[in-house]
């Protein structure tokens, strides 16, 4: 399925795009009442939420690790990371496996919605907040008809020094 998504992504970058404007595909997902989107090119696969092996002394948003075909993959819960309230795992809860930098990381989200294409003019700059709020991982706001999507710079978020998932931090 992911190979089909990547092929569709490549096609979307070529067809139906004005000169100078670059369309980009995003995987959309929900966390609580809000809809988020990440670059589809970072998505390796989507899995149902399953038990993880907990690691002692990790922050609460790091659920543990899974063995994904011989690769040990850390699993983070974005609802906990973003302080979005109580976490409920149900049949819609999924883990998005991402390839970020040289790492494979899984993120737990409430549900995956669809894959959308946004043109450059549909992406608005991220809002400016006070320095007390960390919004550096927000790439912008995508608008599509009546929908507003929070575009996450997943590489910046997952490779940040705060998470400690890698020695290399995104500047």
Coordinates of N, CA and C in Angstrom, one line a residue:
X1 N 0.8 -1.2 0.0 CA 0.0 0.0 0.0 C 0.9 1.2 0.0
X2 N 1.9 1.2 0.8 CA 2.8 2.4 0.9 C 3.5 2.7 -0.4
X3 N 3.9 1.6 -1.1 CA 4.5 1.8 -2.4 C 3.5 2.5 -3.4
X4 N 2.2 2.1 -3.3 CA 1.2 2.8 -4.1 C 1.1 4.2 -3.7
X5 N 1.2 4.5 -2.4 CA 1.1 5.9 -2.0 C 2.3 6.7 -2.5
X6 N 3.5 6.1 -2.4 CA 4.7 6.8 -2.9 C 4.6 7.1 -4.4
X7 N 4.1 6.1 -5.1 CA 4.0 6.3 -6.6 C 2.9 7.4 -6.8
X8 N 1.8 7.4 -6.1 CA 0.8 8.4 -6.3 C 1.4 9.8 -5.9
X9 N 2.3 9.8 -4.9 CA 2.9 11.0 -4.4 C 3.8 11.6 -5.5
X10 N 4.5 10.8 -6.1 CA 5.4 11.2 -7.2 C 4.6 11.8 -8.4
X11 N 3.5 11.1 -8.7 CA 2.6 11.6 -9.8 C 2.0 13.0 -9.4
X12 N 1.6 13.1 -8.1 CA 1.0 14.4 -7.7 C 1.9 15.6 -7.8
X13 N 3.2 15.3 -7.7 CA 4.2 16.4 -7.8 C 4.4 16.8 -9.2
X14 N 3.9 16.0 -10.2 CA 4.1 16.4 -11.6 C 2.8 16.9 -12.2
X15 N 1.7 16.3 -11.9 CA 0.4 16.6 -12.6 C -0.3 17.7 -11.8
X16 N -1.0 18.6 -12.6 CA -1.9 19.5 -12.1 C -1.3 20.6 -11.2
X17 N -0.1 20.9 -11.4 CA 0.6 21.9 -10.5 C 1.0 23.1 -11.4
X18 N 0.7 24.3 -10.9 CA 1.1 25.5 -11.6 C 2.6 25.6 -11.6
X19 N 3.1 26.3 -12.6 CA 4.5 26.6 -12.6 C 5.0 27.3 -11.4
X20 N 6.0 26.9 -10.8 CA 6.5 27.6 -9.6 C 5.9 27.1 -8.3
X21 N 4.7 26.6 -8.4 CA 4.1 26.1 -7.2 C 4.4 24.6 -7.1
X22 N 4.7 24.1 -5.9 CA 4.9 22.7 -5.8 C 3.9 22.1 -4.9
X23 N 3.2 21.1 -5.4 CA 2.2 20.4 -4.6 C 2.9 19.3 -3.8
X24 N 2.4 19.1 -2.6 CA 3.0 18.1 -1.7 C 1.9 17.2 -1.1
X25 N 2.2 16.0 -0.9 CA 1.2 15.1 -0.3 C 1.5 14.9 1.2
X26 N 0.4 14.8 1.9 CA 0.5 14.6 3.3 C -0.4 13.5 3.8
X27 N 0.0 12.8 4.8 CA -0.8 11.8 5.5 C -1.5 12.6 6.6
X28 N -2.8 12.5 6.7 CA -3.5 13.2 7.7 C -3.9 12.2 8.8
X29 N -4.0 12.7 10.1 CA -4.3 11.9 11.2 C -5.0 12.8 12.3
X30 N -5.6 12.2 13.2 CA -6.3 12.9 14.3 C -5.6 12.7 15.6
X31 N -5.6 13.7 16.4 CA -5.3 13.6 17.8 C -6.4 14.4 18.5
X32 N -7.3 13.7 19.2 CA -8.4 14.4 19.8 C -9.3 15.0 18.8
X33 N -9.6 16.3 18.9 CA -10.5 17.0 17.9 C -9.8 17.6 16.8
X34 N -8.5 17.6 16.8 CA -7.7 18.3 15.7 C -7.2 17.3 14.7
X35 N -7.0 17.9 13.5 CA -6.5 17.1 12.4 C -5.0 17.6 12.1
X36 N -4.1 16.7 12.0 CA -2.7 17.0 11.7 C -2.3 16.3 10.4
X37 N -1.2 16.7 9.9 CA -0.7 16.2 8.6 C 0.8 16.1 8.7
X38 N 1.4 15.1 8.1 CA 2.9 14.9 8.0 C 3.2 14.6 6.5
X39 N 4.4 14.9 6.1 CA 4.9 14.6 4.8 C 4.8 13.1 4.6
X40 N 4.1 12.7 3.5 CA 3.9 11.3 3.2 C 5.2 10.6 2.9
X41 N 6.2 11.3 2.5 CA 7.5 10.7 2.1 C 8.2 10.2 3.3
X42 N 7.8 10.6 4.5 CA 8.5 10.1 5.8 C 7.8 8.8 6.3
X43 N 6.6 8.5 5.7 CA 5.8 7.4 6.2 C 6.3 6.1 5.6
X44 N 6.7 5.1 6.5 CA 7.2 3.8 6.0 C 6.0 2.9 6.0
X45 N 5.2 2.8 7.0 CA 4.0 2.0 7.0 C 3.1 2.4 8.2
X46 N 1.9 1.9 8.1 CA 0.9 2.2 9.2 C 0.4 0.8 9.8
X47 N 0.4 0.8 11.1 CA 0.1 -0.5 11.8 C -0.9 -0.2 12.9
X48 N -1.7 -1.2 13.2 CA -2.6 -1.1 14.4 C -1.7 -1.0 15.6
X49 N -2.3 -0.4 16.7 CA -1.5 -0.3 17.9 C -1.5 -1.6 18.6
X50 N -0.3 -2.0 19.0 CA -0.1 -3.3 19.7 C 0.8 -3.1 20.9
X51 N 0.9 -4.1 21.7 CA 1.7 -4.0 22.9 C 3.1 -3.6 22.6
X52 N 3.7 -2.8 23.5 CA 5.1 -2.4 23.3 C 5.9 -2.9 24.6
X53 N 7.2 -3.0 24.4 CA 8.1 -3.3 25.5 C 8.5 -2.0 26.2
X54 N 8.1 -1.8 27.4 CA 8.4 -0.6 28.1 C 9.9 -0.5 28.5
X55 N 10.4 0.7 28.5 CA 11.8 0.9 28.8 C 11.8 1.8 30.1
X56 N 12.6 1.4 31.1 CA 12.6 2.1 32.4 C 13.2 3.5 32.2
X57 N 12.7 4.4 33.0 CA 13.2 5.8 33.0 C 13.1 6.6 31.7
X58 N 12.1 6.3 31.0 CA 11.8 7.1 29.8 C 10.7 8.0 30.0
X59 N 10.6 9.2 29.3 CA 9.5 10.1 29.5 C 8.2 9.4 29.2
X60 N 7.1 9.9 29.7 CA 5.8 9.2 29.6 C 5.3 9.1 28.1
X61 N 5.8 10.1 27.3 CA 5.3 10.0 25.9 C 6.0 8.9 25.1
X62 N 7.1 8.3 25.6 CA 7.8 7.2 25.0 C 7.2 5.9 25.5
X63 N 6.3 5.3 24.7 CA 5.6 4.1 25.2 C 6.5 2.9 25.3
X64 N 7.6 2.8 24.6 CA 8.5 1.7 24.6 C 9.0 1.4 23.2
X65 N 9.3 0.1 23.0 CA 9.9 -0.3 21.7 C 9.1 -1.5 21.2
X66 N 9.2 -1.6 19.8 CA 8.7 -2.9 19.2 C 9.8 -3.4 18.3
X67 N 9.7 -4.7 18.1 CA 10.6 -5.4 17.1 C 9.9 -5.4 15.8
X68 N 10.3 -4.6 14.8 CA 9.7 -4.5 13.5 C 10.6 -5.2 12.5
X69 N 10.3 -6.5 12.3 CA 11.1 -7.3 11.4 C 12.6 -7.2 11.6
X70 N 13.0 -7.3 12.9 CA 14.4 -7.3 13.3 C 15.0 -5.9 13.6
X71 N 14.2 -4.8 13.4 CA 14.6 -3.5 13.8 C 13.9 -3.1 15.1
X72 N 14.6 -2.6 16.1 CA 14.0 -2.2 17.3 C 13.6 -0.7 17.1
X73 N 12.3 -0.5 17.2 CA 11.7 0.8 16.9 C 11.1 1.5 18.1
X74 N 11.6 2.7 18.5 CA 10.9 3.4 19.6 C 9.5 3.9 19.2
X75 N 8.6 3.8 20.1 CA 7.2 4.2 19.9 C 6.9 5.4 20.8
X76 N 6.4 6.5 20.2 CA 6.1 7.7 20.9 C 4.6 7.9 20.8
X77 N 3.9 8.4 21.8 CA 2.5 8.8 21.7 C 2.4 10.3 21.6
X78 N 2.0 10.7 20.4 CA 1.9 12.2 20.2 C 0.9 12.9 21.0
X79 N -0.2 12.2 21.4 CA -1.2 12.8 22.3 C -0.6 13.2 23.6
X80 N 0.2 12.3 24.2 CA 0.9 12.6 25.4 C 1.9 13.7 25.2
X81 N 2.7 13.6 24.1 CA 3.8 14.5 23.9 C 3.2 16.0 23.7
X82 N 2.0 16.1 23.1 CA 1.4 17.4 22.9 C 0.5 17.8 24.0
X83 N 0.4 17.0 25.1 CA -0.4 17.3 26.3 C -1.9 17.5 25.9
X84 N -2.4 16.6 25.1 CA -3.8 16.7 24.6 C -4.8 15.9 25.4
X85 N -4.6 15.7 26.6 CA -5.6 15.1 27.5 C -5.4 13.6 27.6
X86 N -6.5 12.9 28.1 CA -6.5 11.5 28.4 C -6.3 10.7 27.1
X87 N -5.5 9.6 27.2 CA -5.2 8.8 26.1 C -6.1 7.5 26.2
X88 N -6.8 7.3 25.1 CA -7.6 6.1 25.0 C -7.2 5.3 23.8
X89 N -6.8 4.0 24.0 CA -6.5 3.2 22.8 C -7.7 2.4 22.5
X90 N -8.0 2.4 21.2 CA -9.2 1.6 20.7 C -8.8 1.0 19.3
X91 N -9.9 0.5 18.7 CA -9.6 -0.1 17.4 C -9.2 0.8 16.3
X92 N -9.3 2.2 16.5 CA -8.9 3.1 15.5 C -7.4 3.6 15.8
X93 N -6.9 3.4 16.9 CA -5.6 3.8 17.3 C -4.6 3.1 16.4
X94 N -3.7 3.9 15.8 CA -2.7 3.3 14.9 C -1.3 3.8 15.2
X95 N -0.3 3.1 14.7 CA 1.1 3.5 14.9 C 1.6 3.8 13.4
X96 N 2.1 5.1 13.2 CA 2.6 5.4 11.9 C 4.1 5.2 12.1
X97 N 4.7 4.3 11.3 CA 6.1 4.0 11.3 C 6.7 5.0 10.3
X98 N 7.7 5.8 10.8 CA 8.3 6.9 10.0 C 9.8 6.6 9.9
X99 N 10.3 7.0 8.7 CA 11.7 7.0 8.5 C 12.2 8.4 8.6
X100 N 12.9 8.7 9.6 CA 13.4 10.1 9.9 C 14.9 10.1 10.1
X101 N 15.6 10.9 9.3 CA 17.0 10.8 9.4 C 17.5 9.4 9.1
X102 N 18.3 8.9 10.0 CA 18.8 7.5 9.9 C 18.0 6.6 10.8
X103 N 16.9 7.1 11.4 CA 16.1 6.3 12.4 C 14.8 5.9 11.8
X104 N 14.3 4.8 12.4 CA 12.9 4.4 12.2 C 12.2 4.6 13.6
X105 N 11.1 5.4 13.6 CA 10.4 5.7 14.8 C 8.9 5.5 14.5
X106 N 8.2 5.0 15.5 CA 6.8 4.9 15.4 C 6.1 6.0 16.3
X107 N 5.0 6.5 15.8 CA 4.2 7.5 16.5 C 2.8 7.0 16.6
X108 N 2.2 7.1 17.8 CA 0.9 6.6 18.1 C -0.1 7.8 17.9
X109 N -1.1 7.6 17.1 CA -2.1 8.7 16.8 C -3.5 8.0 17.0
X110 N -4.5 8.9 17.2 CA -5.9 8.4 17.4 C -6.4 7.7 16.2
X111 N -6.2 8.2 15.0 CA -6.6 7.5 13.8 C -6.0 8.2 12.6
X112 N -5.9 7.5 11.5 CA -5.4 8.0 10.2 C -6.6 8.3 9.3
X113 N -6.6 9.5 8.7 CA -7.7 9.9 7.9 C -7.5 9.5 6.4
X114 N -6.6 10.3 5.8 CA -6.4 10.0 4.3 C -5.1 10.7 3.9
X115 N -4.9 10.6 2.6 CA -3.7 11.3 2.0 C -4.2 12.4 1.1
X116 N -3.7 13.6 1.3 CA -4.2 14.8 0.6 C -3.0 15.5 -0.1
X117 N -3.3 16.2 -1.1 CA -2.3 17.0 -1.8 C -2.6 18.5 -1.5
X118 N -1.6 19.2 -1.1 CA -1.8 20.7 -0.9 C -0.8 21.4 -1.8
X119 N -1.3 22.4 -2.5 CA -0.5 23.3 -3.2 C 0.2 24.3 -2.3
X120 N 1.2 25.0 -2.8 CA 1.9 25.9 -1.9 C 1.0 27.0 -1.4
X121 N 0.0 27.5 -2.2 CA -0.9 28.5 -1.7 C -1.8 28.0 -0.6
X122 N -2.0 26.7 -0.5 CA -2.9 26.2 0.6 C -2.2 26.0 1.9
X123 N -0.9 26.3 1.9 CA -0.1 26.2 3.2 C 0.2 27.6 3.7
X124 N -0.3 27.9 4.9 CA -0.1 29.2 5.5 C 1.0 29.1 6.6
X125 N 1.7 30.2 6.8 CA 2.7 30.1 7.8 C 2.2 29.7 9.2
X126 N 3.1 29.1 10.0 CA 2.7 28.7 11.4 C 2.5 30.0 12.2
X127 N 1.5 29.9 13.1 CA 1.2 31.1 13.9 C 2.4 31.3 14.9
X128 N 2.5 32.6 15.2 CA 3.6 32.9 16.2 C 3.0 32.9 17.6
X129 N 3.7 32.2 18.4 CA 3.2 32.1 19.8 C 4.3 32.7 20.7
X130 N 4.0 32.9 21.9 CA 5.0 33.4 22.9 C 6.2 32.4 23.0
X131 N 7.3 32.9 23.5 CA 8.4 32.0 23.6 C 8.2 30.9 24.7
X132 N 7.1 31.1 25.5 CA 6.8 30.0 26.5 C 6.2 28.8 25.8
X133 N 5.8 28.9 24.6 CA 5.2 27.7 23.9 C 6.2 27.2 22.8
X134 N 6.4 25.9 22.8 CA 7.3 25.4 21.8 C 6.4 25.0 20.6
X135 N 6.5 25.8 19.5 CA 5.8 25.5 18.3 C 6.7 25.3 17.1
X136 N 8.0 25.1 17.4 CA 9.0 24.9 16.4 C 8.7 23.7 15.5
X137 N 8.0 22.8 15.9 CA 7.7 21.6 15.1 C 6.5 21.8 14.2
X138 N 5.8 23.0 14.3 CA 4.6 23.3 13.4 C 5.2 23.9 12.2
X139 N 5.0 23.2 11.1 CA 5.5 23.7 9.8 C 4.6 24.8 9.2
X140 N 3.3 24.7 9.5 CA 2.3 25.6 8.9 C 0.9 25.1 9.1
X141 N 0.0 25.8 8.6 CA -1.4 25.4 8.6 C -1.9 25.2 7.2
X142 N -2.4 24.0 7.0 CA -2.9 23.7 5.6 C -4.4 23.9 5.6
X143 N -4.8 24.5 4.5 CA -6.3 24.8 4.4 C -6.8 24.1 3.2
X144 N -7.9 23.4 3.3 CA -8.5 22.6 2.2 C -10.0 22.7 2.4
X145 N -10.7 23.5 1.6 CA -12.1 23.7 1.8 C -12.3 24.2 3.2
X146 N -13.1 23.5 4.0 CA -13.4 24.0 5.4 C -12.4 23.4 6.4
X147 N -11.5 22.5 5.9 CA -10.6 21.8 6.8 C -9.4 22.7 7.1
X148 N -8.9 22.6 8.3 CA -7.6 23.2 8.7 C -6.8 22.1 9.3
X149 N -5.6 22.0 8.7 CA -4.7 20.9 9.2 C -3.4 21.5 9.8
X150 N -3.0 21.0 10.9 CA -1.8 21.4 11.5 C -0.7 20.6 10.9
X151 N 0.2 21.2 10.1 CA 1.3 20.5 9.4 C 2.5 20.4 10.3
X152 N 2.8 19.2 10.7 CA 3.9 18.9 11.6 C 5.2 18.7 10.8
X153 N 6.2 19.3 11.2 CA 7.6 19.0 10.7 C 8.1 17.9 11.6
X154 N 7.7 16.7 11.1 CA 8.0 15.5 11.9 C 9.5 15.2 12.1
X155 N 10.3 15.6 11.2 CA 11.7 15.4 11.3 C 12.3 16.3 12.4
X156 N 11.8 17.6 12.4 CA 12.3 18.5 13.4 C 11.8 18.0 14.8
X157 N 10.6 17.6 14.9 CA 10.0 17.1 16.2 C 10.8 15.9 16.7
X158 N 10.9 14.9 15.8 CA 11.5 13.6 16.3 C 13.0 13.7 16.5
X159 N 13.7 14.5 15.8 CA 15.1 14.6 15.9 C 15.6 15.7 16.9
X160 N 14.6 16.3 17.6 CA 14.9 17.4 18.5 C 15.7 16.8 19.7
X161 N 16.6 17.6 20.2 CA 17.4 17.1 21.4 C 16.6 16.7 22.6
X162 N 15.4 17.3 22.7 CA 14.5 17.0 23.8 C 14.1 15.5 23.8
X163 N 13.9 14.9 22.6 CA 13.5 13.5 22.6 C 14.6 12.6 22.7
X164 N 15.8 13.0 22.4 CA 17.0 12.2 22.6 C 17.0 10.9 21.8
X165 N 16.3 10.9 20.6 CA 16.2 9.7 19.8 C 17.4 9.5 18.9
X166 N 18.2 10.6 18.8 CA 19.4 10.5 17.9 C 20.5 11.5 18.4
X167 N 21.7 11.2 18.0 CA 22.7 12.1 18.4 C 22.7 13.4 17.5
X168 N 22.1 13.3 16.4 CA 22.1 14.4 15.5 C 20.8 15.2 15.7
X169 N 20.8 16.4 15.9 CA 19.6 17.2 16.1 C 19.4 18.1 14.9
X170 N 18.2 18.3 14.5 CA 17.9 19.2 13.4 C 18.0 20.7 13.9
X171 N 18.7 21.5 13.2 CA 18.9 22.9 13.6 C 17.8 23.7 13.1

